[in-house]
Structures are given as C-alpha cells and as structure tokens.
CSV table of C-alpha atoms and ligand atoms in Angstrom, one decimal:
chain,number,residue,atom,x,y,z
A,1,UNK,CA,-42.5,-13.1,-7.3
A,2,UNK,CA,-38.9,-12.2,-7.3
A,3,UNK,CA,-36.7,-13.4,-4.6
A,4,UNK,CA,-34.8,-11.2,-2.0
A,5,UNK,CA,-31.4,-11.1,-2.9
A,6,UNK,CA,-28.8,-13.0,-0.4
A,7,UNK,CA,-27.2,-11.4,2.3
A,8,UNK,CA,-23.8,-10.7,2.9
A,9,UNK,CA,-21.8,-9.5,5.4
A,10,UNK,CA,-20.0,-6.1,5.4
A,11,UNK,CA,-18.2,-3.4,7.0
A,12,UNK,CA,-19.3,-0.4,6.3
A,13,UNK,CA,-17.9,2.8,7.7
A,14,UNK,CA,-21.6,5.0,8.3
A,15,UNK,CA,-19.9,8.0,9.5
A,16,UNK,CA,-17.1,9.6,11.6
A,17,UNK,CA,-15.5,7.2,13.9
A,18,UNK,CA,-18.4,4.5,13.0
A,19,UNK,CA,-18.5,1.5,11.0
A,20,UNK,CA,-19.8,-1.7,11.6
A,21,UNK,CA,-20.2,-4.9,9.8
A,22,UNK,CA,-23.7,-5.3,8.8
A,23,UNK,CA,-25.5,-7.3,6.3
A,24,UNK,CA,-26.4,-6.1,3.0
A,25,UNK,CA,-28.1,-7.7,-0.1
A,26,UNK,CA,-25.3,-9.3,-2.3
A,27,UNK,CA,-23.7,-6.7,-4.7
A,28,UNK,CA,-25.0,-8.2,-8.7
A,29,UNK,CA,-21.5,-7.3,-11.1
A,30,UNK,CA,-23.1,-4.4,-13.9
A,31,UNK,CA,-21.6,-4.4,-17.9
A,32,UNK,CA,-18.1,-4.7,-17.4
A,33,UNK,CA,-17.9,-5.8,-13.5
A,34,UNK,CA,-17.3,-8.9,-11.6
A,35,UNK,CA,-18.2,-10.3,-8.8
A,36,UNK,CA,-15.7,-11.8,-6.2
A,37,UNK,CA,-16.6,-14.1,-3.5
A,38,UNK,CA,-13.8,-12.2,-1.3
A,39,UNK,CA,-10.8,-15.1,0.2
A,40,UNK,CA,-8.6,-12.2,2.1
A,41,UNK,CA,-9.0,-8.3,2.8
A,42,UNK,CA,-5.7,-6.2,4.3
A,43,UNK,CA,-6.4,-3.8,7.0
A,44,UNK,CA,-4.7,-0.4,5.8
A,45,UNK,CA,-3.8,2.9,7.9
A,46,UNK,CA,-5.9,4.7,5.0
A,47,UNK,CA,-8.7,2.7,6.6
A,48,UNK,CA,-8.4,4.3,10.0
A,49,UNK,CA,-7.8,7.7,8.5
A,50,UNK,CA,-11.4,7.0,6.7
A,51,UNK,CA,-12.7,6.1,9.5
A,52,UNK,CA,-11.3,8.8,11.5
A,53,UNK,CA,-12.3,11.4,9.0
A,54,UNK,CA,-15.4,10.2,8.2
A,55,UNK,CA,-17.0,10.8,4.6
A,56,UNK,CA,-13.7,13.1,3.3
A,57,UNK,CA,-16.4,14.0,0.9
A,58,UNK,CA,-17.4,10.4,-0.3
A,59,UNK,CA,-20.5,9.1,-0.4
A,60,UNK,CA,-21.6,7.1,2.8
A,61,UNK,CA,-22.3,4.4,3.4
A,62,UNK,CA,-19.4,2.5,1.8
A,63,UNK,CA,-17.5,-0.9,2.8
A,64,UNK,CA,-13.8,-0.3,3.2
A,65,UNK,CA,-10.8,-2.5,2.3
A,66,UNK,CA,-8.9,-1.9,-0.7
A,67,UNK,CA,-6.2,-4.8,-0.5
A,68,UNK,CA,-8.3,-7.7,-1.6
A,69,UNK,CA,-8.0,-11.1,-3.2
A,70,UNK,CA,-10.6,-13.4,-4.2
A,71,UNK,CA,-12.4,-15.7,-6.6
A,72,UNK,CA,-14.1,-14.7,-9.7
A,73,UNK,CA,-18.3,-16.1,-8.8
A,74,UNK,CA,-19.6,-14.6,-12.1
A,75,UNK,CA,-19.3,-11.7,-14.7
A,76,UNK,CA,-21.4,-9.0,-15.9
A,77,UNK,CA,-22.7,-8.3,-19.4
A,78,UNK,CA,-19.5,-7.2,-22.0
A,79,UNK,CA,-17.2,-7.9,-19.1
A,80,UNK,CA,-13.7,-9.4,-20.3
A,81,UNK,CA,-11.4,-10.6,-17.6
A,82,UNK,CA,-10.7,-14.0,-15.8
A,83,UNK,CA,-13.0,-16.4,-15.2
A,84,UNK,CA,-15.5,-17.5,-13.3
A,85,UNK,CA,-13.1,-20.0,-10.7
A,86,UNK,CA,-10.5,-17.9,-11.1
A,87,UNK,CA,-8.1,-16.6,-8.1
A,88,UNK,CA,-7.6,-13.0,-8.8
A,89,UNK,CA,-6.2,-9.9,-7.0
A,90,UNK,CA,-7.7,-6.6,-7.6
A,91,UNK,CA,-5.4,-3.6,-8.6
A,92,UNK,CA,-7.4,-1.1,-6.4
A,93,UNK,CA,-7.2,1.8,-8.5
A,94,UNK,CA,-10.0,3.9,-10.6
A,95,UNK,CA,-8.4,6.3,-12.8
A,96,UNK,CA,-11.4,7.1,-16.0
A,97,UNK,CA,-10.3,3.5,-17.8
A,98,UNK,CA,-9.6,5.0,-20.9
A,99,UNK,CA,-6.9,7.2,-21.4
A,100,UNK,CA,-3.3,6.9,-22.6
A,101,UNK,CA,-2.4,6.2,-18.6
A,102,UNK,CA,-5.1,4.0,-17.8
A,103,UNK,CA,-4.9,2.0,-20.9
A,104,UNK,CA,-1.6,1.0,-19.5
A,105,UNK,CA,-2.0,0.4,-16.4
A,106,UNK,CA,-1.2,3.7,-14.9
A,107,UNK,CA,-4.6,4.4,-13.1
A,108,UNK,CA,-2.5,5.9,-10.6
A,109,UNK,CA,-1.8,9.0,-13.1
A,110,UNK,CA,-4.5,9.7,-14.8
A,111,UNK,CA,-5.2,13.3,-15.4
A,112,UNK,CA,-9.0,13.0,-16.6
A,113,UNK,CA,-10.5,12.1,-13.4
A,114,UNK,CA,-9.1,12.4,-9.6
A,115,UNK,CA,-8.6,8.4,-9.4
A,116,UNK,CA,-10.7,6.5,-7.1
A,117,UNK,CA,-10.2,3.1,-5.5
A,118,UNK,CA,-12.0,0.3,-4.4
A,119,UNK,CA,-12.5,0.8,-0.7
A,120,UNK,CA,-12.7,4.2,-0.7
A,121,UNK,CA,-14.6,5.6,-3.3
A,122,UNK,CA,-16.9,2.7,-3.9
A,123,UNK,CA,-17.8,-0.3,-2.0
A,124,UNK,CA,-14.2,-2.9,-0.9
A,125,UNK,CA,-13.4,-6.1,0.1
A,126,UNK,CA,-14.2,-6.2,3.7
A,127,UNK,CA,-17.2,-8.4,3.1
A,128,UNK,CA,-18.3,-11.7,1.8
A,129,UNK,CA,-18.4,-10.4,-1.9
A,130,UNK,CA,-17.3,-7.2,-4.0
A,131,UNK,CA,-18.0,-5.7,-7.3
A,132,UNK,CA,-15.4,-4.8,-8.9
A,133,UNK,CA,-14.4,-3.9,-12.8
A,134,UNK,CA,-13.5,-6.9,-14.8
A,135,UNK,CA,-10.3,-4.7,-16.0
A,136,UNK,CA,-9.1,-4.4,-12.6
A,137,UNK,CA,-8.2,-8.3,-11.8
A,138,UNK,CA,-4.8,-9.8,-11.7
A,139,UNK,CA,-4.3,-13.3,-11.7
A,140,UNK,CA,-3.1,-14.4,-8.6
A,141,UNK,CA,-1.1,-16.9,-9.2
A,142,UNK,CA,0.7,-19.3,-6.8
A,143,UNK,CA,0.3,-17.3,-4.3
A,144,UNK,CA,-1.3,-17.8,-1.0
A,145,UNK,CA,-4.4,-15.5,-0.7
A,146,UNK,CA,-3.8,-13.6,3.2
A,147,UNK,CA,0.0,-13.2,2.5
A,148,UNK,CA,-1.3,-11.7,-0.9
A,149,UNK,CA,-3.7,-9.3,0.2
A,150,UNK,CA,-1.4,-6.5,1.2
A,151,UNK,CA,0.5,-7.1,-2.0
A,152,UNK,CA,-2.4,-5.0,-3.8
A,153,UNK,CA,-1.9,-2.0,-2.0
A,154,UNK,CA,1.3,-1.6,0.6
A,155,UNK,CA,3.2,-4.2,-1.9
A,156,UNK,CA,2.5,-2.4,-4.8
A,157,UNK,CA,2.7,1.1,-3.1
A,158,UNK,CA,6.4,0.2,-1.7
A,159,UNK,CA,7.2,-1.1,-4.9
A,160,UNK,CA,6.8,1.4,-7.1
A,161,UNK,CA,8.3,3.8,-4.3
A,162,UNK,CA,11.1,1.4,-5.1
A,163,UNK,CA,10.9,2.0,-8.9
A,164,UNK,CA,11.1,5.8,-8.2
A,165,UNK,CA,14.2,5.6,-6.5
A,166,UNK,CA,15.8,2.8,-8.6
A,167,UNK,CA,18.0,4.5,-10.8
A,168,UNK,CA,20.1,5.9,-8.0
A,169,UNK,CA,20.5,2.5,-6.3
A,170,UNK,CA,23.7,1.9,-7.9
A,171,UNK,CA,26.3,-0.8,-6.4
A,172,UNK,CA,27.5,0.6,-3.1
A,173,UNK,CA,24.0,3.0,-2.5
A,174,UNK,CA,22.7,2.8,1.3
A,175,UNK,CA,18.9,3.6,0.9
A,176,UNK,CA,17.1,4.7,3.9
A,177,UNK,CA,13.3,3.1,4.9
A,178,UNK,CA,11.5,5.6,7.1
A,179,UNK,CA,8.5,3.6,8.9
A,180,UNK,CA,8.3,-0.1,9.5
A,181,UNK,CA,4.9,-0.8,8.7
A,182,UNK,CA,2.7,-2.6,6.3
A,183,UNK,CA,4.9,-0.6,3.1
A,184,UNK,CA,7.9,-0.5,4.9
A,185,UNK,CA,8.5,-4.0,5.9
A,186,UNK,CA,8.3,-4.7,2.1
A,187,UNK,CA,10.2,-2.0,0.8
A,188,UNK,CA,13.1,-3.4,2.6
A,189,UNK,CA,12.0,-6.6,1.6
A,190,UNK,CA,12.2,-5.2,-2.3
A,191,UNK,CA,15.0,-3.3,-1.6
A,192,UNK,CA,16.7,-6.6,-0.6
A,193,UNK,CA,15.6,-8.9,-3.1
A,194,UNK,CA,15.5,-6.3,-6.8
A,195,UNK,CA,19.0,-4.3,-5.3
A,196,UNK,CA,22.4,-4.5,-4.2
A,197,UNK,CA,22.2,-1.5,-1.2
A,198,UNK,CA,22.3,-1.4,2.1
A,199,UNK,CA,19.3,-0.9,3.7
A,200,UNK,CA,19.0,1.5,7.1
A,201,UNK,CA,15.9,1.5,8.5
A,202,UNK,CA,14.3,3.7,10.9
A,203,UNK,CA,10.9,3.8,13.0
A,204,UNK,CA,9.6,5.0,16.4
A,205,UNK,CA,9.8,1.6,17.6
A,206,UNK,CA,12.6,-0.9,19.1
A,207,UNK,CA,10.6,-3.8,17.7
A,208,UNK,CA,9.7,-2.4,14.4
A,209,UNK,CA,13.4,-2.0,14.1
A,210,UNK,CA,14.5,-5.3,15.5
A,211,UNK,CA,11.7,-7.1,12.4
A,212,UNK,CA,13.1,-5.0,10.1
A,213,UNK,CA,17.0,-6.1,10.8
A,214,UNK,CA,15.1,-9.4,10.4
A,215,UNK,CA,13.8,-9.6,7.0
A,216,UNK,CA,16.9,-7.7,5.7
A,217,UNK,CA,18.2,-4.7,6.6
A,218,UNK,CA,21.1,-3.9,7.6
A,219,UNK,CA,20.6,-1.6,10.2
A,220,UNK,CA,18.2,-0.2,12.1
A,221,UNK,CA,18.1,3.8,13.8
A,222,UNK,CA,15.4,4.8,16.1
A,223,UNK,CA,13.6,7.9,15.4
A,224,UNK,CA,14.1,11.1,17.3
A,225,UNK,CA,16.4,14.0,18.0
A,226,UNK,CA,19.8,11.7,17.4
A,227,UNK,CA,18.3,10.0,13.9
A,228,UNK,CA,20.5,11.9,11.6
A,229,UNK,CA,23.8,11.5,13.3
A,230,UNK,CA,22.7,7.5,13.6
A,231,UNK,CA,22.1,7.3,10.1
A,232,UNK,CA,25.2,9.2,8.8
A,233,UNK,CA,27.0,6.8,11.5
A,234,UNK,CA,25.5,3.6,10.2
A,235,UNK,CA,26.4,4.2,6.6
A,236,UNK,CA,29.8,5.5,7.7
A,237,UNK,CA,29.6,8.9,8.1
A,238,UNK,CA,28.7,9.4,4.7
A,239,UNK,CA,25.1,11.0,3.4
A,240,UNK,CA,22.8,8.1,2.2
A,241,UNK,CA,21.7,7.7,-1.7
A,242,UNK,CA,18.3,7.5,-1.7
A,243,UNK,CA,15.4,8.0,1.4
A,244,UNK,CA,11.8,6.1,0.9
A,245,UNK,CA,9.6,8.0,3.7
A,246,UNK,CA,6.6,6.3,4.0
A,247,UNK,CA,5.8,8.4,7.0
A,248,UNK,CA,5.3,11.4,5.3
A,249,UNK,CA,5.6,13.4,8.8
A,250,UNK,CA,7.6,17.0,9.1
A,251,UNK,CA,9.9,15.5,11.6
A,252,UNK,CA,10.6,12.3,8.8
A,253,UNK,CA,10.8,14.5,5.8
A,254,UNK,CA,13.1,17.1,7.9
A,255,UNK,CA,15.5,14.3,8.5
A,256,UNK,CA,15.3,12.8,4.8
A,257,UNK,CA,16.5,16.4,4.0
A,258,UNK,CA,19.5,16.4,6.4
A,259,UNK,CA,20.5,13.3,5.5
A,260,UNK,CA,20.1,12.6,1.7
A,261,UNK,CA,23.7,13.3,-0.4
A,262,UNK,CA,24.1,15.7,-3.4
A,263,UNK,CA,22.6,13.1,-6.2
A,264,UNK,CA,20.5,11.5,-4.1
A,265,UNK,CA,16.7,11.2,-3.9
A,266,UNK,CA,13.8,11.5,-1.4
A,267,UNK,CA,11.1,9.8,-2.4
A,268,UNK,CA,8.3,10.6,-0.1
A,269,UNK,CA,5.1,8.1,0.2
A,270,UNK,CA,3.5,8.5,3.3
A,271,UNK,CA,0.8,10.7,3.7
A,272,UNK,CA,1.7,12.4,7.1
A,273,UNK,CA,0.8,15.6,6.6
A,274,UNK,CA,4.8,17.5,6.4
A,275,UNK,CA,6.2,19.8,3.5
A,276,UNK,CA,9.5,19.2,1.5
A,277,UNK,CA,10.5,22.3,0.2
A,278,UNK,CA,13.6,23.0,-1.7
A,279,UNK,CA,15.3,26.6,-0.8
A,280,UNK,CA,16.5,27.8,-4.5
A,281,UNK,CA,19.8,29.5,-4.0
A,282,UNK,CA,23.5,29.9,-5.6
A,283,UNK,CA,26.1,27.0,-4.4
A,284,UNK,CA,25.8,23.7,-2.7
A,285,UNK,CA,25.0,22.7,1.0
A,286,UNK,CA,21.4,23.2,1.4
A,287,UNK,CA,19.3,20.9,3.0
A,288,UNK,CA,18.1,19.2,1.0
A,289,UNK,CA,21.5,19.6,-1.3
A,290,UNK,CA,20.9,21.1,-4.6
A,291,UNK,CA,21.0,18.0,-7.3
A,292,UNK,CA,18.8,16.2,-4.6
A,293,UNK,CA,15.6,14.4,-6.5
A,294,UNK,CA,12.3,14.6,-4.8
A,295,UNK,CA,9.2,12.4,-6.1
A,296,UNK,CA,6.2,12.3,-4.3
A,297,UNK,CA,4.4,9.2,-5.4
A,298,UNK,CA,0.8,7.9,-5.5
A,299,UNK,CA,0.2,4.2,-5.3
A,300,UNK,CA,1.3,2.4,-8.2
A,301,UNK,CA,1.0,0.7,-11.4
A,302,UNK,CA,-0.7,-2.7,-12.1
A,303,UNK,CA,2.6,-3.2,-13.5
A,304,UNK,CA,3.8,-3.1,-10.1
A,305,UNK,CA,1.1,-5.0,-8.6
A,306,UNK,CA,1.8,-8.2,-11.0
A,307,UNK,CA,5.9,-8.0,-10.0
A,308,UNK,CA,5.1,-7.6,-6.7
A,309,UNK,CA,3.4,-10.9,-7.2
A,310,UNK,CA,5.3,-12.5,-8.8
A,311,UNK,CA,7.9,-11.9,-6.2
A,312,UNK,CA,6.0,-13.4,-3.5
A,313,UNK,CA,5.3,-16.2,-5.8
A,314,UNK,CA,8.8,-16.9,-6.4
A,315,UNK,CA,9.7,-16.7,-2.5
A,316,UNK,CA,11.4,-13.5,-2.5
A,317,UNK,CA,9.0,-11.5,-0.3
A,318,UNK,CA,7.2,-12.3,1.9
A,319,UNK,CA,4.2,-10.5,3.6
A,320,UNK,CA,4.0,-10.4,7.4
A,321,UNK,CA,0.6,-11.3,8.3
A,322,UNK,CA,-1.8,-11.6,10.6
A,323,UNK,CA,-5.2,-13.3,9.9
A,324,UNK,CA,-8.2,-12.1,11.7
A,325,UNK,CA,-12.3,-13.0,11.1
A,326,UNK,CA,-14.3,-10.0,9.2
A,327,UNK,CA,-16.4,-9.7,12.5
A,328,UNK,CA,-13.2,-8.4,14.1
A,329,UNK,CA,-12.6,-5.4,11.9
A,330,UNK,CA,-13.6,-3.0,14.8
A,331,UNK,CA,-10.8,-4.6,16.8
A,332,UNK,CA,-8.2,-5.0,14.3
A,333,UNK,CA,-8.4,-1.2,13.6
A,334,UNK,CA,-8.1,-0.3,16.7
A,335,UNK,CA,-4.9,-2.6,16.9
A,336,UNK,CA,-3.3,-0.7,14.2
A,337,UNK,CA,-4.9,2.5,15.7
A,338,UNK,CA,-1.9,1.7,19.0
A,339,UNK,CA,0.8,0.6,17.0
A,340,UNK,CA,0.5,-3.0,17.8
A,341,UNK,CA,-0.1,-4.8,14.2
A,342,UNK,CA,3.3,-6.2,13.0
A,343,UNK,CA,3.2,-6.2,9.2
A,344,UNK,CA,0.0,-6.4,8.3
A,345,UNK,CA,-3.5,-7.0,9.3
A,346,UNK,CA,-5.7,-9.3,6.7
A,347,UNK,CA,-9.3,-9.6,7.5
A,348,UNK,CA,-10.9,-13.1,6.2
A,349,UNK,CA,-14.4,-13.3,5.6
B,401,LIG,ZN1,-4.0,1.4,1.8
B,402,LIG,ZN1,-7.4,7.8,-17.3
C-alpha cells in the first residue's frame, strides 16, 4: 500500500481576490528540481497585483511568493546544484534554461520563451516546501535568511536598476529614487554603498521619506504638484543625472521627464501602468531632453542576485524587515495593500 504523501501548508491564490493557505500533499523535486524546506518567503506588491487580478492567464491554483530562501531537503534525478543541507536562495526567474541568455544567467532576457518565475507561473515559497530547478539556487551564504528573502527579488530588481543606470553615476551625479518601498529602500541603499552620488528620494509619504534620509539619502521630496521644483532645489537648481522610478505611474514618469538633464537617464522599473515617450524633433529642450537614456528593465540577473548578497553579507545593505507566520499572509497583504509595510514583508513558515 503506498503511503499518502505529507502535508504541507500553503498559500494558494484560487481566484480573484482569493487565496488562502491550505494544505496540500508535499511537492516530490522531478529530473533536475529540488526540493526546499522553505526558512523565509518576502511579501511583494506583484503578489497583491496577482491576487488582485486573479489568474492574468496562469494556471490556478498556484502558491505565490517568489522571494524565497531555504534549505536544500533532497534532489531529483540528474539534478546538479547544492546539496542536500545547504542554505540556498532561489533566483526566481524561468527564462527556457538553455539559451545564450539563460546559460549566463540572464533569464531575465531570454527571447525563446516569455520568462516565468517561481511564484507566479508555477508553485512559490509561501509554504512549508517548494520545488524548484536545481539551476536556479544560489548559495546563501552568511546571510541571515528573513533579511535575505527580499534580496531575490526587490534586491536584485533594484540592483540591476542600479546597473542600468551606472555608467552615468559619475563623481558629482545626484540620482533620483522614485518610491520608497521594498526596491526602493535598497536602491538607495545600493546607490549608497556601490556609488559616489547624491541620492534624492521621493515618495507619497512623510515617513517613507524620513526611512529613506535614514539608510542614506540625502534628501528626501514628497510627491505631488511641487516635486519637480523640490528636486531641481535639492540638487541645486540643476537637472539630476540619472532617475530610478520604481513606481512606474504617469505622474512619476512625467516628473522623471521634467527633471532628468541632457545625458542623463531614466531608468523606469516599476510597473504602474504610465508611458515614456520621447517627442523626436530638431534642437534641445524637450522633455525628456534629447541625449536623455531611457531603459525599461525587467528583474535581473542571477549575477545580480549573488552581489546583492554578497553585499548584505558584507554589511553594506541591509534589508528592512518584518517577520510575519505563513498563516498571516491574508493580513500581511492587506498591510501592504494600505501602505503600511515599511521595507519589506517576509512570511516564515
Ligand atoms: Zn516581486
Ligand atoms: Zn533562454
């Protein structure tokens, strides 16, 4: 007679605007998978969107959480990774594994398949175990697993936004963080400890602005009809080098526009829904100026992922957490859903 598999808790997101954590029979790691007993999941805003949006065309039932650390429990057949014991964090995304990109690390551009991720487009981390593919684990490192969780997703994200917008943060650049939330209170964390410029940031909120001043910038503006002219005052009445949106929002990527210099760069992450357009015509003085760089990015490298550790491990970032039981997923969203989660969210099974 064979024997029911274990249960396991999970939370599934069923349909729109429901998910729940229920228990399911533990997930068994297929040829080239592992299987994680999960240590710490982060709580993302592409979570709520899931949830808010339902399916988005995915197949339901699926457990969410795509920022996820835990400990290698055992391998499947031909799968080549770390061991079983190990403390791993998963670089969440599923480009097709085998081409030029995704050989190094570059899931994020893959052009044979729309890339996938763990969380959304196959079961996460917001449960007692996850599946994953072997080739997707990182070694964690010395790293503690909660603040390391939103490393694999906002850490790495902000990073690479970083990256994007590196080579025009030369010695006396202001750079510009649009939204103090789980990407942007490391971008200006990354900002601070990879770069020499001063770092403005700017948010809806008095106490998102107040954090960020805390972990490093140098200034913070309040978003609305005055942003611009705060900005341009902050940095001296000058336009700024390089804006990271992470808001993505027509108001943020209107102001990014006004206030980005000739040589500068906007390099949008955020997901808000606005347009950046560029209005092709003779002269300077547009907005945004002509010689203005735009890069719309998509998560990042595992590249990124491993510095991103490796900068937490050597004390240079450090992730604002929260730690919260898996049972209070519902909750937790709904926290982040009002604007109340500082940093970031971590669910712990
Ligand atoms: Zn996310
Ligand atoms: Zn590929």
């Amino acid at each position: 007679m064979r024997r029911a598999a274990p249960s396991v808790r999970a939370y599934r997101l069923l349909g729109t605007g429901r998910a729940e954590v229920v228990d399911v029979p533990r997930p068994e790691p297929g040829p080239g998978e592992s299987l994680l007993r999960v240590l710490a999941a982060g709580v993302c805003r592409t979570d709520l969107a899931l949830l808010h949006g339902g399916s988005n065309g995915l197949g339901l039932p699926v457990t969410l959480g795509h920022e996820i650390v835990g400990e290698v429990v055992s391998l499947g057949a031909g799968a080549s990774g770390p061991e079983r014991g190990s403390l791993v964090a998963v670089y969440e995304l599923l480009g097709c594994g085998r081409c030029r990109a995704c050989s190094g690390g570059r899931d994020n551009v893959c052009r044979e398949v729309t890339p996938g991720a763990v969380g959304i487009t196959r079961d996460g981390g917001m449960a007692d175990h996850v599946v994953v593919p072997a080739r997707n684990l990182v070694a964690l490192g010395d790293v503690d697993p909660v603040h390391a969780a939103p490393l694999t997703d906002a850490g790495m994200t902000a990073l690479h936004a970083v990256e994007r917008g590196r080579p025009l943060l030369e010695l006396g650049a202001t750079a510009v963080v649009v939204g103090i939330g789980g990407l942007g209170h490391l971008a200006v964390q990354f900002l601070r400890a990879t770069s020499d410029a001063r770092v403005i940031a700017v948010d809806v909120d008095r106490a998102h602005l107040d954090f960020a001043v805390e972990i490093g910038a140098d200034d913070g503006v309040l978003s609305g009809p005055n942003a611009a002219a705060d900005i341009l005052g902050a940095n001296g009445g000058g336009n700024v080098d390089v804006v990271f949106d992470f808001v993505g929002a027509q108001q943020t990527l209107d102001l990014a526009a006004e206030v980005t210099g000739r040589g500068g760069a906007i390099v949008v992450t955020g997901g808000g829904g606005g347009r950046l357009s560029i209005e092709a015509r003779m002269g300077a003085g547009g907005a945004p100026d002509r010689e203005v760089a735009m890069v719309h990015t998509f998560g990042g490298t595992r590249d990124d992922l491993v510095r991103a550790l490796a900068l937490a491990e050597d004390g240079r970032v450090r992730t604002h957490v929260d730690a919260h039981d898996l049972a209070s997923a519902g909750r937790v969203l709904a926290e982040l859903d009002a604007g109340k989660v500082l940093g970031r969210a971590v669910l712990v099974p």
